[in-house]
Coordinates of C-alpha atoms in Angstrom, one line a residue:
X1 CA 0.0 0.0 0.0
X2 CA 1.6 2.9 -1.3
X3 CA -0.7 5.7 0.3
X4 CA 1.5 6.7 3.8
X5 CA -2.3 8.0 4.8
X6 CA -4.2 4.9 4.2
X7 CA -5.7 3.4 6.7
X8 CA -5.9 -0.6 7.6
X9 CA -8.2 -1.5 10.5
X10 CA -7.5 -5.2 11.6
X11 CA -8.4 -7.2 14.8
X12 CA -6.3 -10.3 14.8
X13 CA -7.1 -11.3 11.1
X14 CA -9.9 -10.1 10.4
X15 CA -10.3 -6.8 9.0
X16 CA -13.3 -4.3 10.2
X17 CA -13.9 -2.8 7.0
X18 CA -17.0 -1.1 7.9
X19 CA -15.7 0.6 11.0
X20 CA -13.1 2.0 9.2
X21 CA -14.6 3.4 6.5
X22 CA -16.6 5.2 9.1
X23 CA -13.7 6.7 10.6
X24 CA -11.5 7.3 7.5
X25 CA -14.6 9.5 6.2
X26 CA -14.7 11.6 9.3
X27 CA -11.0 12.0 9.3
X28 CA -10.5 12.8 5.7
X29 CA -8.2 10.0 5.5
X30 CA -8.3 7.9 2.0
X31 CA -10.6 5.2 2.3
X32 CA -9.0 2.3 0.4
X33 CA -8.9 -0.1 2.6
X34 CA -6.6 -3.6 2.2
X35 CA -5.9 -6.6 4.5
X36 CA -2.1 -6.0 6.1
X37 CA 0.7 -8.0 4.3
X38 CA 3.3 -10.6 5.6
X39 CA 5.3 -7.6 6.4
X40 CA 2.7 -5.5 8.4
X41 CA 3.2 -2.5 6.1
X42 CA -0.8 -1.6 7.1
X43 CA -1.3 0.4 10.3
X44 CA -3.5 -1.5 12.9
X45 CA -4.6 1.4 13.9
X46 CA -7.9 0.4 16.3
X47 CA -7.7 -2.9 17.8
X48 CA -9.4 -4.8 20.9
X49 CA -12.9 -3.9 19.8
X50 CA -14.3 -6.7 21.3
X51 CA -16.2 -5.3 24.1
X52 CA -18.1 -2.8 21.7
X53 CA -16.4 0.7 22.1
X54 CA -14.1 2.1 19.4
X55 CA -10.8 3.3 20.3
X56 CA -11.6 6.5 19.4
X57 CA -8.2 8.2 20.6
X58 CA -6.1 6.0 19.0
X59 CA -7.2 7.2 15.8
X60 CA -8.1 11.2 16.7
X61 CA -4.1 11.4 17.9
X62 CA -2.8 9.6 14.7
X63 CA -5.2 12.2 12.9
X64 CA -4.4 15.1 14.7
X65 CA -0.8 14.0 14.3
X66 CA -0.4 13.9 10.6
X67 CA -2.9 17.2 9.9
X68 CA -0.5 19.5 12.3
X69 CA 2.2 18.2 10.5
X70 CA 1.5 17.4 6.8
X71 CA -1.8 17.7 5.6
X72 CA -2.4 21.6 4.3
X73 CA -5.3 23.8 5.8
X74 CA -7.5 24.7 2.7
X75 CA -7.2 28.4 2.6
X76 CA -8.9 31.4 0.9
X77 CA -7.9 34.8 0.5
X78 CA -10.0 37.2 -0.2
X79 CA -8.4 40.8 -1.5
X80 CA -8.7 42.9 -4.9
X81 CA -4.8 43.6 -4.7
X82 CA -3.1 40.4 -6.3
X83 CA 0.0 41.6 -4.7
X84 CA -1.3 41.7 -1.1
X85 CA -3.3 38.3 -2.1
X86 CA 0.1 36.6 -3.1
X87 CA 2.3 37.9 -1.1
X88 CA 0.1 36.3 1.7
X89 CA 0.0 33.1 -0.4
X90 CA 3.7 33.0 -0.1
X91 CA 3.3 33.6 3.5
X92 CA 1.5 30.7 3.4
X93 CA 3.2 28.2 1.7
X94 CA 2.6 24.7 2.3
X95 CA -1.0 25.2 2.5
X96 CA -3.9 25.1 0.1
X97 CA -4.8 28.7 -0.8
X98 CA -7.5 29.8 -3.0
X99 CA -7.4 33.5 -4.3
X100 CA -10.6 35.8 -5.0
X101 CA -9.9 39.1 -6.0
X102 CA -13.4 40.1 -5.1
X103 CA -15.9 39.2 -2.6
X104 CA -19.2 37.8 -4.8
X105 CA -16.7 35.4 -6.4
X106 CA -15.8 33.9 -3.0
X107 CA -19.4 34.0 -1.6
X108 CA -20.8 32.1 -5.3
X109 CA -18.3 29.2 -4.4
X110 CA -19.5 29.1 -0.6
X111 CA -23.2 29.4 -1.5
X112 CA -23.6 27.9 -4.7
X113 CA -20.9 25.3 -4.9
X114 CA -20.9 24.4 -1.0
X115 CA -17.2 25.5 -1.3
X116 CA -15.9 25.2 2.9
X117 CA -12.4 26.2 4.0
X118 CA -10.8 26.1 7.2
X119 CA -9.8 29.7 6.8
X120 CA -11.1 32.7 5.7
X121 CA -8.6 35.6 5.3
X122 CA -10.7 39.0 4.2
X123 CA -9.2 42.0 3.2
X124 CA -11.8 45.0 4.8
X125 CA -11.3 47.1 2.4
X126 CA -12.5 46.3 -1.3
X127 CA -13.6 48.2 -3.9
X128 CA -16.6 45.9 -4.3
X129 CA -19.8 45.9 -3.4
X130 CA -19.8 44.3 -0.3
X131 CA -16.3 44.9 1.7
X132 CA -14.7 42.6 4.5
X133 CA -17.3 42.9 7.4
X134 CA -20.1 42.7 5.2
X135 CA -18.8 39.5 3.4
X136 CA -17.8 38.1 6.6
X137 CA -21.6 38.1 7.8
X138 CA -22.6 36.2 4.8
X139 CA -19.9 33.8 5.7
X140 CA -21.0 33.1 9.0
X141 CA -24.6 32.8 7.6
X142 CA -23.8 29.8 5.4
X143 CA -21.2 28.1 7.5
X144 CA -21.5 28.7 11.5
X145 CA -18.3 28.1 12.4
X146 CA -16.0 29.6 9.6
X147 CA -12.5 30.8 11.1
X148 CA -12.2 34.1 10.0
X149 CA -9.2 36.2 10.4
X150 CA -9.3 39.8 8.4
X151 CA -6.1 41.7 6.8
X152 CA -6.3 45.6 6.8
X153 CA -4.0 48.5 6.8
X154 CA -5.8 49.8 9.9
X155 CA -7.0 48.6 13.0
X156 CA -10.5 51.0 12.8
X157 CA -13.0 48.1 12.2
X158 CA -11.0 46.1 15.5
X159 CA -14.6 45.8 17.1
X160 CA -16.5 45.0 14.3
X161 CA -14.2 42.3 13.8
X162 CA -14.5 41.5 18.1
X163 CA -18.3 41.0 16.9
X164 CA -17.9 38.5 14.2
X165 CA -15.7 36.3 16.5
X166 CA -12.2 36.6 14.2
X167 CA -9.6 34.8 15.2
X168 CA -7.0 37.4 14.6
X169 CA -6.9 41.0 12.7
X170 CA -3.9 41.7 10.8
X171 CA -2.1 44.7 9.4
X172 CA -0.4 45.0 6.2
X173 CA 2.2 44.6 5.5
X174 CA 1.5 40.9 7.4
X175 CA 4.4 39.6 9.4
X176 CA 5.5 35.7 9.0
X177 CA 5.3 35.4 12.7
X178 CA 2.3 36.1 12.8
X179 CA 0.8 33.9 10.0
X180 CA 2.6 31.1 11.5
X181 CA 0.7 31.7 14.8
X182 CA -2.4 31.9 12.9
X183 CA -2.1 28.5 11.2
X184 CA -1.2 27.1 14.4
X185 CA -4.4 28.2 16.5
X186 CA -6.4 27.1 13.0
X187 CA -4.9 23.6 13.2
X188 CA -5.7 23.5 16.6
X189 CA -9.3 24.6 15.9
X190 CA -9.5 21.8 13.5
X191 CA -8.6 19.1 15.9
X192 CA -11.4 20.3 18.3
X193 CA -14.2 20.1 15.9
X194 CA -13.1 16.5 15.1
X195 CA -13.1 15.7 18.7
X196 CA -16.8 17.4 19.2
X197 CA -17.9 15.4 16.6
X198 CA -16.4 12.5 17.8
X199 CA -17.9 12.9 21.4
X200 CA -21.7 12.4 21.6
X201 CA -24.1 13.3 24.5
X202 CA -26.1 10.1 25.4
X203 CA -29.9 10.6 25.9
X204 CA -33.1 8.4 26.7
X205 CA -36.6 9.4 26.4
X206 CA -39.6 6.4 27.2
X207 CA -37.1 3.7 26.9
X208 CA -35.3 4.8 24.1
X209 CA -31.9 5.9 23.6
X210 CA -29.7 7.9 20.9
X211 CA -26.4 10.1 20.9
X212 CA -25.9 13.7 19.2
X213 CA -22.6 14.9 18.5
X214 CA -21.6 17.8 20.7
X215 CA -20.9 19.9 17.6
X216 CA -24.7 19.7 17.2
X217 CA -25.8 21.1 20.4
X218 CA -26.1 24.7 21.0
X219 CA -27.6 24.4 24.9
X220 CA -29.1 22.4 26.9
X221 CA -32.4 23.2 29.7
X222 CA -34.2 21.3 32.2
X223 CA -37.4 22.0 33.5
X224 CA -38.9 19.7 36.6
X225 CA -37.0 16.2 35.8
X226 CA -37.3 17.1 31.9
X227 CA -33.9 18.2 29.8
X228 CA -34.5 19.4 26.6
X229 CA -31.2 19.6 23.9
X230 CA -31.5 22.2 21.8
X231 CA -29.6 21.3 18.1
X232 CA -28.4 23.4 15.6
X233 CA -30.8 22.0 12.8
X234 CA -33.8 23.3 15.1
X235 CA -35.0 20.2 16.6
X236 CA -35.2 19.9 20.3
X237 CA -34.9 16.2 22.0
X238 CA -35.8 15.1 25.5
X239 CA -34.5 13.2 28.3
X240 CA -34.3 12.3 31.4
X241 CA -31.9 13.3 33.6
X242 CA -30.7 15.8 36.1
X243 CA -28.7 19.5 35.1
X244 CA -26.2 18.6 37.9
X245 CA -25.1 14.9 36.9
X246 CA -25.0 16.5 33.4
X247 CA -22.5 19.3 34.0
X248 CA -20.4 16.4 36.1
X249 CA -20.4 14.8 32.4
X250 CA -19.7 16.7 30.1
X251 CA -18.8 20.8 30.8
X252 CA -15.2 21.3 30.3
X253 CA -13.6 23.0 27.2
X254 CA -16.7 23.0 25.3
X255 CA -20.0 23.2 27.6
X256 CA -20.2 25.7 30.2
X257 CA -22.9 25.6 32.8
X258 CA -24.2 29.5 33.2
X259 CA -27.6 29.1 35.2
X260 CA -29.5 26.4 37.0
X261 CA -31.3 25.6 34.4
X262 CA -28.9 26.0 31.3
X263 CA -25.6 24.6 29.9
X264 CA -24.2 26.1 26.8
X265 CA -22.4 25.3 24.1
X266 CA -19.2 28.2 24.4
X267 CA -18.9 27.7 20.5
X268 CA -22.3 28.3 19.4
X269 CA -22.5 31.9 21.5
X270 CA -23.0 34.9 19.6
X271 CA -22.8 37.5 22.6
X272 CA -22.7 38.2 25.8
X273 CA -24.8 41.0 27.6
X274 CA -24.8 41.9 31.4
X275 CA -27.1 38.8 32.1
X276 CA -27.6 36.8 29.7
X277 CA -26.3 34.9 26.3
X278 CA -27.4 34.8 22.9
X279 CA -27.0 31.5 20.9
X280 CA -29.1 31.6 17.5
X281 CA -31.3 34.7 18.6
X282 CA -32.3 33.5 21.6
X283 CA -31.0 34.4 25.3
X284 CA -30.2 32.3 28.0
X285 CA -29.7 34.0 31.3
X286 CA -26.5 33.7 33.3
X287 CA -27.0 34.2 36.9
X288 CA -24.7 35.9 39.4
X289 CA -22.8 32.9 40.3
X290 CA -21.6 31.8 36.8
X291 CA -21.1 34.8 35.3
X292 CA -17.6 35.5 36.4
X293 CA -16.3 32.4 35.2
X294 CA -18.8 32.6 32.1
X295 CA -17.3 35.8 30.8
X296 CA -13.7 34.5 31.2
X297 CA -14.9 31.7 29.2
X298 CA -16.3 33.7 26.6
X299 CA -13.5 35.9 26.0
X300 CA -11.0 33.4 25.8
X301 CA -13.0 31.5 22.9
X302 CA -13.7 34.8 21.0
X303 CA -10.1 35.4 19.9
X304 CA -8.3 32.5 21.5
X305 CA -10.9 29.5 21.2
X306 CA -8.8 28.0 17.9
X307 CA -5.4 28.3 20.0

């Protein structure tokens, strides 16, 4: 097997094709999968499967691995200067960089193509119809969780930029250093959303059970001995449970409990007020005894969530 990224899934000898596939299509990895030679040239990448959980980690560290340190982050820069827009390319070389010299072109790839890149670098100012910020909203309307980072000679739309949750604002002419810092928090950021997709909350409602991805929750509520997870595609599921044994499981990096009644999902945020949150128009109240640790929270994801 020739492809260093391939991956072989084998148990003894037997080979769990179906399981791999599985995780070679989440992972990006290619999904040709072959039995391992006499000389072991295959990775046995998950093994003891037998009592019925995947080794998950095995397979997020070998992924996580290799994307830090060889696979490129698909880039695209967005500027109407061609010499801004490649010198940055050069800045960036090793990765995948797509150049649009003018904001509809980017956004008719996004919207009409389905087009998704790990990062978005937007000039602000364009002589175009829609400039940086504006094209920036659009971006966060079709894809939730772009990473945007803007380029500008000026730092006068800083809080406009604060707003749209970039990762980083950078002035022209762009340092090295600082790209290379950039692509480091975005590999980082990569290797999270694989994990939150990965990781799956665990609910049962009148005797039946299901999981849904973290990536896919935006909060969660309880009222009496009722939770209700609300998702990102609208729907809200039910279980039974307790808000208390819940925060035990699963607030950390990525849930944060803010109220009695509420856990949130840090990442699906869009801002904070004196006492409450606002995830997908709605607000969720943060009472006085989460809210220190709430706000700390929230300003570390805002510019430093992808580090």
């Amino acid at each position: 097997m020739k492809d260093e990224n391939c991956i072989c899934v084998s148990v003894g000898k037997s080979v769990l094709y179906a399981q791999a596939g599985n995780y070679a299509k989440l992972t990006g990895f290619t999904t040709e999968l072959t039995r391992p030679n006499k000389k072991g040239i295959c990775y046995n990448i998950l093994y003891t499967l037998i009592f019925g959980r995947f080794a998950y980690k095995k397979l997020y560290g070998l992924y996580t691995k290799t994307r830090q340190g060889g696979m490129p982050v698909r880039i695209a820069v967005c500027d109407d200067c061609m010499e801004d827009a490649l010198y940055l390319r050069n800045l960036l070389r090793g990765q995948e960089v797509s150049i649009y010299s003018d904001a509809k072109s980017l956004l008719a790839d996004v919207e009409d193509k389905n087009r998704r890149y790990d990062l978005y670098l937007l000039d602000i100012f364009m002589e175009d119809s829609l400039n940086g910020i504006e094209l920036a909203k659009k971006l966060r309307m079709e894809q939730e969780e772009a990473v945007i980072c803007f380029v500008s000679t000026s730092d006068d739309f800083y809080r406009e930029a604060y707003d749209l949750y970039a990762v980083q604002y950078l002035i022209k002419p762009v340092r090295e250093e600082s790209v290379k810092e950039l692509l480091q928090k975005v590999q980082k950021n990569l290797a999270r959303r694989l994990h939150d997709k990965e990781k799956t909350l665990i609910y049962s409602w009148w005797g039946k059970r299901g999981a849904i991805p973290y990536d896919k929750i935006r909060y969660i509520g309880i009222r009496g001995h009722t939770l209700s997870i609300c998702c990102t595609d609208g729907r809200v599921q039910e279980s039974t449970g307790k808000l208390n044994d819940l925060e035990r499981q699963i607030c950390g990096d990525t849930f944060l409990r803010c109220h009695q009644s509420f856990i949130v999902n840090i990442y699906h945020v869009e801002s904070m007020g004196s006492s409450d949150l606002t995830v997908a128009g709605e607000r969720i109240p943060v009472s006085r005894r989460y809210y220190a640790e709430v706000k700390k929270r929230y300003q570390r994801m805002l510019f430093e969530a992808v580090e």
